[in-house]
Coordinates of C-alpha atoms and ligand atoms in Angstrom, one line a residue:
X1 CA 0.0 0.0 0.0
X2 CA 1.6 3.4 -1.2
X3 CA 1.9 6.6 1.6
X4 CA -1.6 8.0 -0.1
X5 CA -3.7 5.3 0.2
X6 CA -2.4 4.6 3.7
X7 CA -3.0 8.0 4.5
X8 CA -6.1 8.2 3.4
X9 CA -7.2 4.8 4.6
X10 CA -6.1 6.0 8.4
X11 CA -7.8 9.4 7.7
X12 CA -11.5 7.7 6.8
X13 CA -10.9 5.5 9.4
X14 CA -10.7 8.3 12.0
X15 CA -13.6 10.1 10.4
X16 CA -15.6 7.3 10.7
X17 CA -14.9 6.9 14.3
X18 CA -15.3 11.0 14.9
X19 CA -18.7 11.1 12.4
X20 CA -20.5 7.8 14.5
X21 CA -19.3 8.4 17.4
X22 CA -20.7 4.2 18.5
X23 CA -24.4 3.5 18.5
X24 CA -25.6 1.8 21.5
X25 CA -28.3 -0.5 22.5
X26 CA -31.1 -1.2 25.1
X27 CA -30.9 -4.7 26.6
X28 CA -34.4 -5.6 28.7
X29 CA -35.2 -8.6 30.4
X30 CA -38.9 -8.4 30.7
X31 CA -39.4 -11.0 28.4
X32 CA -40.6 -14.7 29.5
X33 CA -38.3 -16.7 27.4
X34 CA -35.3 -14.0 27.1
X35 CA -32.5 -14.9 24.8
X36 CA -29.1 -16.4 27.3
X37 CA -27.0 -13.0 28.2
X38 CA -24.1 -14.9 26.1
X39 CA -26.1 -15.4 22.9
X40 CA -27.1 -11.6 23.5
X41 CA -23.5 -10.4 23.8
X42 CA -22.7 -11.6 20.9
X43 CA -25.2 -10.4 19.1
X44 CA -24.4 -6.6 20.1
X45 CA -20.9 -7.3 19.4
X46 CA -21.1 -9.0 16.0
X47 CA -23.6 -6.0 14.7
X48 CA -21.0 -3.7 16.0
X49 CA -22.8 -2.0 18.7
X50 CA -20.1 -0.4 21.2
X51 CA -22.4 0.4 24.2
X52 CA -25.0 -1.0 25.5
X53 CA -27.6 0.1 28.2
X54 CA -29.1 -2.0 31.3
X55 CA -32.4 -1.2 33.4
X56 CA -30.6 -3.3 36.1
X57 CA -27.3 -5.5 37.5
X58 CA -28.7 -8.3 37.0
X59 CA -26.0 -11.2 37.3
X60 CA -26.4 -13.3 34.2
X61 CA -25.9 -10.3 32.4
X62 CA -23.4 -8.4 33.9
X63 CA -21.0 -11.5 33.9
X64 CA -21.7 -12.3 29.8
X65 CA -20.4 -8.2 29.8
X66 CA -16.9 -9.0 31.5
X67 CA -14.2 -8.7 29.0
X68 CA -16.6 -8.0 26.3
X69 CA -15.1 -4.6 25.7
X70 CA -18.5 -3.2 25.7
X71 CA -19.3 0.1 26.9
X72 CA -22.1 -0.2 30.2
X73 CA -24.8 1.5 31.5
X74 CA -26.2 -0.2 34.1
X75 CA -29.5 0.9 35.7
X76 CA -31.4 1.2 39.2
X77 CA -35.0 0.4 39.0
X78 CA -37.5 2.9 39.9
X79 CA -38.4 0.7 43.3
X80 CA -35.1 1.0 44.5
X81 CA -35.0 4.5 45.0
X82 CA -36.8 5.1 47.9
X83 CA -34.3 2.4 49.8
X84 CA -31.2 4.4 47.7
X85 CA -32.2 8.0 48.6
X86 CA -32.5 7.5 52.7
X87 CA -29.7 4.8 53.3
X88 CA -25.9 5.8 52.5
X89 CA -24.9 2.4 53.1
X90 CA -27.7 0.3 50.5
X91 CA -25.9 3.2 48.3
X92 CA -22.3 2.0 48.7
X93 CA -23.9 -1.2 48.7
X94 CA -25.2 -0.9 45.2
X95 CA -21.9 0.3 43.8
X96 CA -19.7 -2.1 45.8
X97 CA -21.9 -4.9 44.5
X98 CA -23.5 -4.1 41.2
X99 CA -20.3 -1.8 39.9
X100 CA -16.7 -2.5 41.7
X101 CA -17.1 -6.0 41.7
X102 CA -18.0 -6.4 38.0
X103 CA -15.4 -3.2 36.9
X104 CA -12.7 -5.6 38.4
X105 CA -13.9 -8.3 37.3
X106 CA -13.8 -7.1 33.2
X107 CA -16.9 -5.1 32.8
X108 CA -16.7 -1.4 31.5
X109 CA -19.0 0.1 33.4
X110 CA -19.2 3.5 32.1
X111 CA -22.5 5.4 33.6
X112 CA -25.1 4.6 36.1
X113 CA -28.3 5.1 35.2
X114 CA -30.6 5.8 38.5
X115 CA -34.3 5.4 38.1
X116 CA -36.4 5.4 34.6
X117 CA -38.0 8.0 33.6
X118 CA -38.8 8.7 37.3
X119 CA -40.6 11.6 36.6
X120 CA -43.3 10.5 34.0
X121 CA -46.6 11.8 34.6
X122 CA -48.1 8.7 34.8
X123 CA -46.4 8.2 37.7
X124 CA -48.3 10.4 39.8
X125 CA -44.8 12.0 41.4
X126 CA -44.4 9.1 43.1
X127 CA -40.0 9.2 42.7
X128 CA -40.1 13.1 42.9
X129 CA -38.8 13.0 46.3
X130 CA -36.2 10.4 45.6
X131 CA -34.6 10.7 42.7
X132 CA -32.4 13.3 43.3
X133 CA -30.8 12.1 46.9
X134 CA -30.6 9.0 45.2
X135 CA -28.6 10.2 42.3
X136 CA -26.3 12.2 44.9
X137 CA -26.3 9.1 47.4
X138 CA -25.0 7.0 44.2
X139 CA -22.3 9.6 43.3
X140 CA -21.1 9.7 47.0
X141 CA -20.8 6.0 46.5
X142 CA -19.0 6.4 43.4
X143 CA -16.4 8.7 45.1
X144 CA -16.5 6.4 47.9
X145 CA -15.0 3.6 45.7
X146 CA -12.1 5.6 43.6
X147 CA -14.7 5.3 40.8
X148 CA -16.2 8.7 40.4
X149 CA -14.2 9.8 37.1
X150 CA -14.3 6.6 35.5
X151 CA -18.2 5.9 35.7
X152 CA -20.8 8.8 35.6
X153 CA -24.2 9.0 37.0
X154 CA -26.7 10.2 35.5
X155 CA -30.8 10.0 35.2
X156 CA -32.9 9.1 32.2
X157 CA -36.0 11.0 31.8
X158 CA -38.9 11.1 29.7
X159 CA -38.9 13.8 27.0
X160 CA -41.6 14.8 29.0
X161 CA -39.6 17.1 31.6
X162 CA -39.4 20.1 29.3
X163 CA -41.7 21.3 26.3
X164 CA -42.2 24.3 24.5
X165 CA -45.3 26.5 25.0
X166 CA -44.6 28.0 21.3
X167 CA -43.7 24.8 19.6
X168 CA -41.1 26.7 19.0
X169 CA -37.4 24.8 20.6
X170 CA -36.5 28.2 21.7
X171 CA -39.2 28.8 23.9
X172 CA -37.8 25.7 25.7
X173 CA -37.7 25.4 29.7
X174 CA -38.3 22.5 32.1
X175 CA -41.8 21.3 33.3
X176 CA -42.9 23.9 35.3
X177 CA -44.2 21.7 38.2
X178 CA -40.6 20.3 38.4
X179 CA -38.6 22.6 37.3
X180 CA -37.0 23.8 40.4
X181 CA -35.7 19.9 40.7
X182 CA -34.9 19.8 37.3
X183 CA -32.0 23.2 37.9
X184 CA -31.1 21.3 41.0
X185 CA -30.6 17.6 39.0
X186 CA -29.1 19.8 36.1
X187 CA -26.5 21.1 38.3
X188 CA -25.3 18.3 39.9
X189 CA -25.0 16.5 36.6
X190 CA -23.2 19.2 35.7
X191 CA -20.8 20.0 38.6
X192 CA -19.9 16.6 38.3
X193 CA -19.1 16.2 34.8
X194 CA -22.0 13.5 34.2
X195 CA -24.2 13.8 31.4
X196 CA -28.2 14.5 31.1
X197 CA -30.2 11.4 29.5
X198 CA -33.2 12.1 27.9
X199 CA -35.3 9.8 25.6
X200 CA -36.9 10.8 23.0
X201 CA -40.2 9.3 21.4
X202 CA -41.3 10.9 18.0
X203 CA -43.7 7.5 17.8
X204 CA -45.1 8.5 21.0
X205 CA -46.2 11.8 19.6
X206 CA -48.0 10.3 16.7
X207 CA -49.8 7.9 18.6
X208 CA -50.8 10.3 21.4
X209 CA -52.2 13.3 18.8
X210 CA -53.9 12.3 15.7
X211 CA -52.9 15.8 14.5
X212 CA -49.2 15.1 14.6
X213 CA -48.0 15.3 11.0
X214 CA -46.8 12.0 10.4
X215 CA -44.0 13.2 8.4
X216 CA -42.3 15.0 11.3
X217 CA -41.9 11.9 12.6
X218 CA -38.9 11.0 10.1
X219 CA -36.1 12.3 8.9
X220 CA -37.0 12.8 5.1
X221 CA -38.0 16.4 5.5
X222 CA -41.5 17.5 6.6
X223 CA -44.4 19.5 5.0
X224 CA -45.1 20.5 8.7
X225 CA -41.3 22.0 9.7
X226 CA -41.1 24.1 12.7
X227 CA -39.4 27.3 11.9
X228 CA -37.4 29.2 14.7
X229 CA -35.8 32.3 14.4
X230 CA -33.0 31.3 11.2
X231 CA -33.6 27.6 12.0
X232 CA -35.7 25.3 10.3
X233 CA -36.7 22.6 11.3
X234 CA -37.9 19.4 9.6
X235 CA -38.1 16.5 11.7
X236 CA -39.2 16.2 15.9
X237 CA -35.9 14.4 16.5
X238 CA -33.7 18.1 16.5
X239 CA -37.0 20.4 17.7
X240 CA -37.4 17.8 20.6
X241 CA -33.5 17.3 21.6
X242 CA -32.9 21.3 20.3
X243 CA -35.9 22.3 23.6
X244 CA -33.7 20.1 25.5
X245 CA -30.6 22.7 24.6
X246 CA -32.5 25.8 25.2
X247 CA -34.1 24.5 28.7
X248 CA -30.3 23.9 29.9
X249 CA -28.4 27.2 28.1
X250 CA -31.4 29.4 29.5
X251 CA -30.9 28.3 33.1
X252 CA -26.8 28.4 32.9
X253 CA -26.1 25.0 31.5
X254 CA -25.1 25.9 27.9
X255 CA -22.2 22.9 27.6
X256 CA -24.0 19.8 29.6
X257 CA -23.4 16.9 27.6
X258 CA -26.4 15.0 26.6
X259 CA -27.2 11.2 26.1
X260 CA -30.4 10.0 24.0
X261 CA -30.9 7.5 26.6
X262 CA -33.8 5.3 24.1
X263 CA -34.7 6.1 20.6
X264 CA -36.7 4.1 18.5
X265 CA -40.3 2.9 17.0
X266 CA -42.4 0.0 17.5
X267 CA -43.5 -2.7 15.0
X268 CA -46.9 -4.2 16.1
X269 CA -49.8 -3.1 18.1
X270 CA -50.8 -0.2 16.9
X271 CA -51.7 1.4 13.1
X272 CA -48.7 3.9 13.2
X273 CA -46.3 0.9 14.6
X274 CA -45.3 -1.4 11.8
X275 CA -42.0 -3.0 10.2
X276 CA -42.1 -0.2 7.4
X277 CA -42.2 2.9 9.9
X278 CA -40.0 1.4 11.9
X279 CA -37.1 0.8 8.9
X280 CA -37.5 4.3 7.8
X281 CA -37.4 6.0 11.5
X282 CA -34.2 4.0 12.8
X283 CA -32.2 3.9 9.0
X284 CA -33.4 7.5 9.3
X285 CA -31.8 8.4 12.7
X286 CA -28.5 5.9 11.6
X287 CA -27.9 8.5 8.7
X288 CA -28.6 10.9 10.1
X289 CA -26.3 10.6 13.9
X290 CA -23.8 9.0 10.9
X291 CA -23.6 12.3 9.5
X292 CA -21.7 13.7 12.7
X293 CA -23.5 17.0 12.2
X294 CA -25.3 16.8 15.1
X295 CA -28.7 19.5 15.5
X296 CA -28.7 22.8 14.8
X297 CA -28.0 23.7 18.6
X298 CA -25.5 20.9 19.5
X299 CA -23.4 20.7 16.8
X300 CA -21.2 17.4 16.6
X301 CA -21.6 13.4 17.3
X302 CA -25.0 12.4 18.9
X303 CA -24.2 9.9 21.8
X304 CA -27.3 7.3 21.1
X305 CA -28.9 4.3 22.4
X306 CA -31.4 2.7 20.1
X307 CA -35.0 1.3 22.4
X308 CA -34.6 -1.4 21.7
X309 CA -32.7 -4.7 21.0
X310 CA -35.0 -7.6 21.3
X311 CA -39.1 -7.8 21.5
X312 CA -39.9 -8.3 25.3
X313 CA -43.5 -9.9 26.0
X314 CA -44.1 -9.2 29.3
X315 CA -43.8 -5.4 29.6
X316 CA -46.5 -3.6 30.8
X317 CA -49.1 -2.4 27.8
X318 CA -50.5 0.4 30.2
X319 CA -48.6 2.3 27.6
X320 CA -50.4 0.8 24.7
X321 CA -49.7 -2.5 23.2
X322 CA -47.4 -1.4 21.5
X323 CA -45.1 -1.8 23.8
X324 CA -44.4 -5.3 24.1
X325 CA -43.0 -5.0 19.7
X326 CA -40.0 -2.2 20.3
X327 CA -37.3 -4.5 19.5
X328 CA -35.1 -4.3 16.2
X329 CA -34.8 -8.3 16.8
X330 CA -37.9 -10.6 17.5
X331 CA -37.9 -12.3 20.9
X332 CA -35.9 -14.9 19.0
X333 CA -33.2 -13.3 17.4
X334 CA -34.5 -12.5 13.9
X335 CA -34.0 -8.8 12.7
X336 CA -37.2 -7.4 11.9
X337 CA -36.0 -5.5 9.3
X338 CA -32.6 -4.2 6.7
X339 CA -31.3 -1.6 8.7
X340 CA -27.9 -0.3 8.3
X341 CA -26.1 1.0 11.8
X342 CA -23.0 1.6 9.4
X343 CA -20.3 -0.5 11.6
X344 CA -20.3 -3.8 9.8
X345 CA -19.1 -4.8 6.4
X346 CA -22.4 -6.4 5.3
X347 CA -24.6 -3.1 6.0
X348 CA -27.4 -6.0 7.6
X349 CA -28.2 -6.9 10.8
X350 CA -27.3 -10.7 11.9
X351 CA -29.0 -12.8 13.4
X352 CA -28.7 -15.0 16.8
X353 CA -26.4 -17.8 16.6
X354 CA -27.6 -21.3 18.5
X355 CA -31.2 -20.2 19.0
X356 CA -32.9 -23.6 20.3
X357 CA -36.8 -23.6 19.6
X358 CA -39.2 -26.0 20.8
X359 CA -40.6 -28.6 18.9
X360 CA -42.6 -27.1 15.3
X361 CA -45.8 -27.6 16.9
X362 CA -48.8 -25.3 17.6
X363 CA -52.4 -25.1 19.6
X364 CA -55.1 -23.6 17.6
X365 CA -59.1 -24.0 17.8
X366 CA -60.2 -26.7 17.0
X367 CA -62.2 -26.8 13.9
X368 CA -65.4 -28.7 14.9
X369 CA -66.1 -26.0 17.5
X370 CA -69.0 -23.9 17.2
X371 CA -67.9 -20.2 17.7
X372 CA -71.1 -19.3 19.9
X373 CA -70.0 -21.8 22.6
X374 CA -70.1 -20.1 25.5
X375 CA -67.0 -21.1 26.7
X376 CA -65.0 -19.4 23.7
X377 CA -64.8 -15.9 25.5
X378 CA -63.7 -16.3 28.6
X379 CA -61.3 -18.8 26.6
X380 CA -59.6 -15.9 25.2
X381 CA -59.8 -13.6 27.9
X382 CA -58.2 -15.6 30.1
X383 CA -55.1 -16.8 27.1
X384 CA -54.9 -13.1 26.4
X385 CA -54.5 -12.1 29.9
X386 CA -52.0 -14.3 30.5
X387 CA -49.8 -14.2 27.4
X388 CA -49.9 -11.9 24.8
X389 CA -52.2 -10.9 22.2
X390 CA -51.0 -7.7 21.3
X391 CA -50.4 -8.5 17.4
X392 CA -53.8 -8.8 17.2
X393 CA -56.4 -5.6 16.6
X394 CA -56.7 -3.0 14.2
X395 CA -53.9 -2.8 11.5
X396 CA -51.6 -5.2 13.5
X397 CA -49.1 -7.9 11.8
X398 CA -52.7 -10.4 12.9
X399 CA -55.2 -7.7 12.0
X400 CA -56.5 -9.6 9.4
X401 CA -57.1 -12.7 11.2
X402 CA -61.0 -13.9 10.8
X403 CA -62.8 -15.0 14.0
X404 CA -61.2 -18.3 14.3
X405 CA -57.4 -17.0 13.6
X406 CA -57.9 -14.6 16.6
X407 CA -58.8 -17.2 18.6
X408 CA -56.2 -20.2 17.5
X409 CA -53.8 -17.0 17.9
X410 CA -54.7 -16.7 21.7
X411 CA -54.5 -20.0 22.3
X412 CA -50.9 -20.9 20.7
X413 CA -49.9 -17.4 22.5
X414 CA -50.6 -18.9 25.7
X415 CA -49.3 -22.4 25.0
X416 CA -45.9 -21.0 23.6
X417 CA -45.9 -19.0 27.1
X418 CA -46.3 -22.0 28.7
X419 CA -43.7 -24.2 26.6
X420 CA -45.9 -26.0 24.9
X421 CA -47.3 -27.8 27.7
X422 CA -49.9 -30.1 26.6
X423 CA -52.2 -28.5 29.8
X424 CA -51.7 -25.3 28.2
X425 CA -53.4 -26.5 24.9
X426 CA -56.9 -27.6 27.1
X427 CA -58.9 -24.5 27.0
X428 CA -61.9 -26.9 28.0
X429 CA -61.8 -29.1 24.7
X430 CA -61.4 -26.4 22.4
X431 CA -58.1 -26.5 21.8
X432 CA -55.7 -28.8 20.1
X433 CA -52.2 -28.7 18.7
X434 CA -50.9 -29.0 15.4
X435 CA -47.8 -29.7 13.2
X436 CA -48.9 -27.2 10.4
X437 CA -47.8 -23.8 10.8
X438 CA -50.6 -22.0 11.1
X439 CA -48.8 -18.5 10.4
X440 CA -50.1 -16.5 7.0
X441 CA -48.9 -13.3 5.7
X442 CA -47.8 -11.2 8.4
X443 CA -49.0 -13.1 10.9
X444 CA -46.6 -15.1 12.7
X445 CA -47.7 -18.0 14.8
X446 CA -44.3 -18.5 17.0
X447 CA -43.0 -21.1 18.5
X448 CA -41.5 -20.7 21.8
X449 CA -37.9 -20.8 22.4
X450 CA -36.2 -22.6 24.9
X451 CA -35.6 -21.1 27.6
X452 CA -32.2 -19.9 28.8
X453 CA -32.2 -20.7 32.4
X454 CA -33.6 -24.0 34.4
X455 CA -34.3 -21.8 37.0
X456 CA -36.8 -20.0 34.8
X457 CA -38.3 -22.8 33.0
X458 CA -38.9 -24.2 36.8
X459 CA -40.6 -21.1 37.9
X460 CA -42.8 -21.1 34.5
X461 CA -44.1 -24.7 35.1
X462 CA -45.3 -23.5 38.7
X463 CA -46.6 -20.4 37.5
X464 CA -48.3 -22.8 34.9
X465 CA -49.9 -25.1 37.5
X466 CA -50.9 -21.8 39.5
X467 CA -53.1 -20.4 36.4
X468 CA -54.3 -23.5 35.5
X469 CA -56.1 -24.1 39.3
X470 CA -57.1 -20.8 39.3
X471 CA -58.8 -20.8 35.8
X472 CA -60.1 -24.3 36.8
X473 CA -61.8 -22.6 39.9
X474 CA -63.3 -19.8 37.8
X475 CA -64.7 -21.9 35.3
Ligands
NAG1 C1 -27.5 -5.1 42.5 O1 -28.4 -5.2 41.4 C2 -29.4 -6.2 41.4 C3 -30.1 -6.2 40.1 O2 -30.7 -5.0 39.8 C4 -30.3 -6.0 42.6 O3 -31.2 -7.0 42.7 C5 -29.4 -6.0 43.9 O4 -30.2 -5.7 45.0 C6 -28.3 -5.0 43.8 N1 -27.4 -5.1 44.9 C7 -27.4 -4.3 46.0 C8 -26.4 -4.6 47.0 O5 -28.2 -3.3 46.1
NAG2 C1 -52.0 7.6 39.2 O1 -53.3 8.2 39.5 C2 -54.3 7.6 38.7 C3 -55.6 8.4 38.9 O2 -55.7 8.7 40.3 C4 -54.4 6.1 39.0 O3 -55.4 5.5 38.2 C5 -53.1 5.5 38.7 O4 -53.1 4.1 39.1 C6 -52.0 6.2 39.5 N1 -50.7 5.6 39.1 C7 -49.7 5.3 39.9 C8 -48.5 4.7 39.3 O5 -49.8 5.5 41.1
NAG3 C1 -60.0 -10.3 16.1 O1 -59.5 -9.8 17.3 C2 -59.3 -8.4 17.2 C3 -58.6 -7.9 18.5 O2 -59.3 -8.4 19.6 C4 -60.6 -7.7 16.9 O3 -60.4 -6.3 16.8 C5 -61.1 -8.2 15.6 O4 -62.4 -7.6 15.4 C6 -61.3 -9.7 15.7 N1 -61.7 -10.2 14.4 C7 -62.7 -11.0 14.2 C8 -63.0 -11.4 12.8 O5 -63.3 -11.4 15.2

């Protein structure tokens, strides 16, 4: 290789690594068959992701990390704050436990995260009084430990903490029923070099206002762009994160650096959430962090995590059903979709290695049944409850499904849950199972994967026998 092309090889090379600046990951565990920690790892590490971010310090987890090279945000739960906030000593605890050991042990623990968007309304201000002597009590820990420069706290929040009266980003300022806590979070970050995370939800919007113009919501340029002062503005992604900018400079904070804690879109659950919205908001928000530009307020790399890695089916759907369908990856390793996160050679996502499924079997209606049997109802209600029906409904991936789909779809949810338990396939005589995959279109019956740990699979087959008395008692 001549002096040029090296030259120019080296010189890309470090453009590249200025311009992405690493693209990083969410990892939950709320899922009832969650792929092993190891098969996981390597999944981040083969699609190039350098960080990754945690909602806990959870073991299996935390030891797949060690010597992974990964970059780690581990998180504090929401109901650990109240313990963290009054006790010094569950704080040095916490970081003796769930960050010293694993730091010496291989992991690159790089930020705490405490509490999850603790201040979301929905929450009622039940962490309001917490947070903040939690996040302090953790930092004293930190210090404590000879670890304060090497890992920074900080606290995700919900977009939700500041807004615009104007629309306008430059009208920006925190909540104003918080924002006396918000300066006084805002300059602790601050005074301790640790950054602000915020996560910001452009889906959200859309689903929440059927007046949002939907093309705001991407990146392609908008019919709808919010024009402030010289700036223009074409897609929520810079107004929202540009608000963000103005709340801090306004109050003194011009320079706090800022992490997009979760950024992403759903695929199923919801008419807005789908596999093509969801290719065109994340490839969007690749190109565009790829760029290195940066918004018109905070020029230069975006420091990202995308929400999120892998499907999880049992989070909460307070939030919608969408919520359960956030992943890039199905709850068994498949990418959902071609999306380029420019830090492979291919350009695609790869799949999960060694993914071990049950046996190709499924539990639909049977056919003799009459569908005005009175026992078909509370047949559903009670497989829907307790697994997850949340592909089916109104311009969903099962939307389509005719009365007896929706019900065979219940049904194999529920006996997938279960791992294909023949119990789980009784549904008082209407069900029975199958070797014909009863998937069409973009409907996908799955079958259940294995699950990683025995401990687990134990504690499913009790909760199994539980259910089972219980729906025996009630019908
Ligand atoms: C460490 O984190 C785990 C998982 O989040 C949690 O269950 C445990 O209580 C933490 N340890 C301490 C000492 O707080
Ligand atoms: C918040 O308040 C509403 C209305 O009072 C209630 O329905 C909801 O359960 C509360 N949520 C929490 C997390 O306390
Ligand atoms: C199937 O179930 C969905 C969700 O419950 C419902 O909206 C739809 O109307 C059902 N379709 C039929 C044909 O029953």
């Amino acid at each position: 290789m001549g002096w040029i092309s090296l030259a120019f090889g080296v010189l890309s090379w470090i453009c590249l690594l200025v311009s992405v600046g690493g693209i990083g990951a969410n990892w939950g565990t709320q899922a009832s068959h969650p792929l092993s920690p190891t098969t996981v790892v390597q999944m981040l590490k083969e699609n190039g992701f350098q960080k990754v971010k945690l909602f806990d310090a959870e073991e299996g987890t935390m030891s797949a990390l060690r010597k992974s090279g990964l970059e780690v945000m581990v998180g504090i739960p929401n109901d650990m704050l109240a313990m963290l906030a009054t006790s010094m000593k569950a704080a040095n605890n916490w970081v003796s436990n769930n960050v010293s050991a694993y730091i010496n042990d291989g992991v690159n623990i790089r930020y705490v995260a405490v509490g999850n968007e603790p201040f979301l309304q929905t929450y009622n201000g039940s962490f309001l009084q917490t947070t903040f002597p939690a996040l302090q009590n953790i930092q004293g820990a930190l210090i404590k430990a000879g670890l304060s420069n090497q890992v920074k706290v900080t606290t995700p929040q919900n977009a939700d903490v500041y807004a615009s009266p104007s629309g306008r980003p430059s009208d920006g300022d925190f909540r104003s029923d918080i924002r006396d806590l918000m300066l006084a979070i805002v300059k602790f970050l601050n005074d301790n070099a640790a950054p602000f995370t915020v996560n910001i939800y452009p889906f959200i919007s859309l689903y929440s206002d059927p007046n949002f113009p939907v093309d705001y919501a991407f990146f392609e340029g908008s019919s709808s762009a919010v024009v402030d002062g010289s700036v223009t503005y074409s897609n929520m992604f810079d107004a929202n994160l540009d608000t963000l900018v103005w709340a801090m400079k306004k109050n003194g904070f011009p320079n706090l650096p800022i992490i997009v804690g979760e950024i992403g879109w759903p695929t199923d659950g919801d008419m807005n959430a789908n596999v093509q919205y969801a290719q065109k908001f994340n490839q969007g928000f690749m190109n565009h962090i790829s760029s290195g530009q940066g918004t018109p307020m905070r020029a230069g790399p975006i420091d990202a995590y995308l929400f999120s890695l892998i499907d999880e089916d049992q989070k909460s759907i307070q939030p919608g059903n969408f919520e359960r369908h956030w992943g890039i990856y199905t709850y068994d390793g498949w990418p959902k979709y071609q999306l380029n996160l420019g830090t492979t050679k291919t350009g695609t996502l790869l799949r999960a290695k060694n993914i071990q499924y049950l046996d190709k079997k499924w539990c639909v209606l049977k056919p003799s049944v009459n569908l005005d049997n009175s026992k078909v109802a509370p047949s559903i209600s009670y497989a829907c409850a307790n697994a997850d029906c949340t592909s089916l409904g109104y311009k969903t991936s099962c939307g389509d499904l005719d009365a007896r789909g929706n019900i065979s779809y219940a049904f194999n949810s529920f006996y997938q849950k279960n791992d294909q338990d023949d119990v789980a396939c009784g549904f008082e005589n209407l069900a029975t199972t199958t070797n014909k995959d009863p998937s069409t279109g973009t409907c996908r019956f799955g079958v259940m994967i294995i699950a990683d740990s025995g401990i687990r699979y134990q504690g499913a087959g009790l909760i199994l026998s539980v259910l089972l008395s219980l729906f025996l008692t009630l019908f």
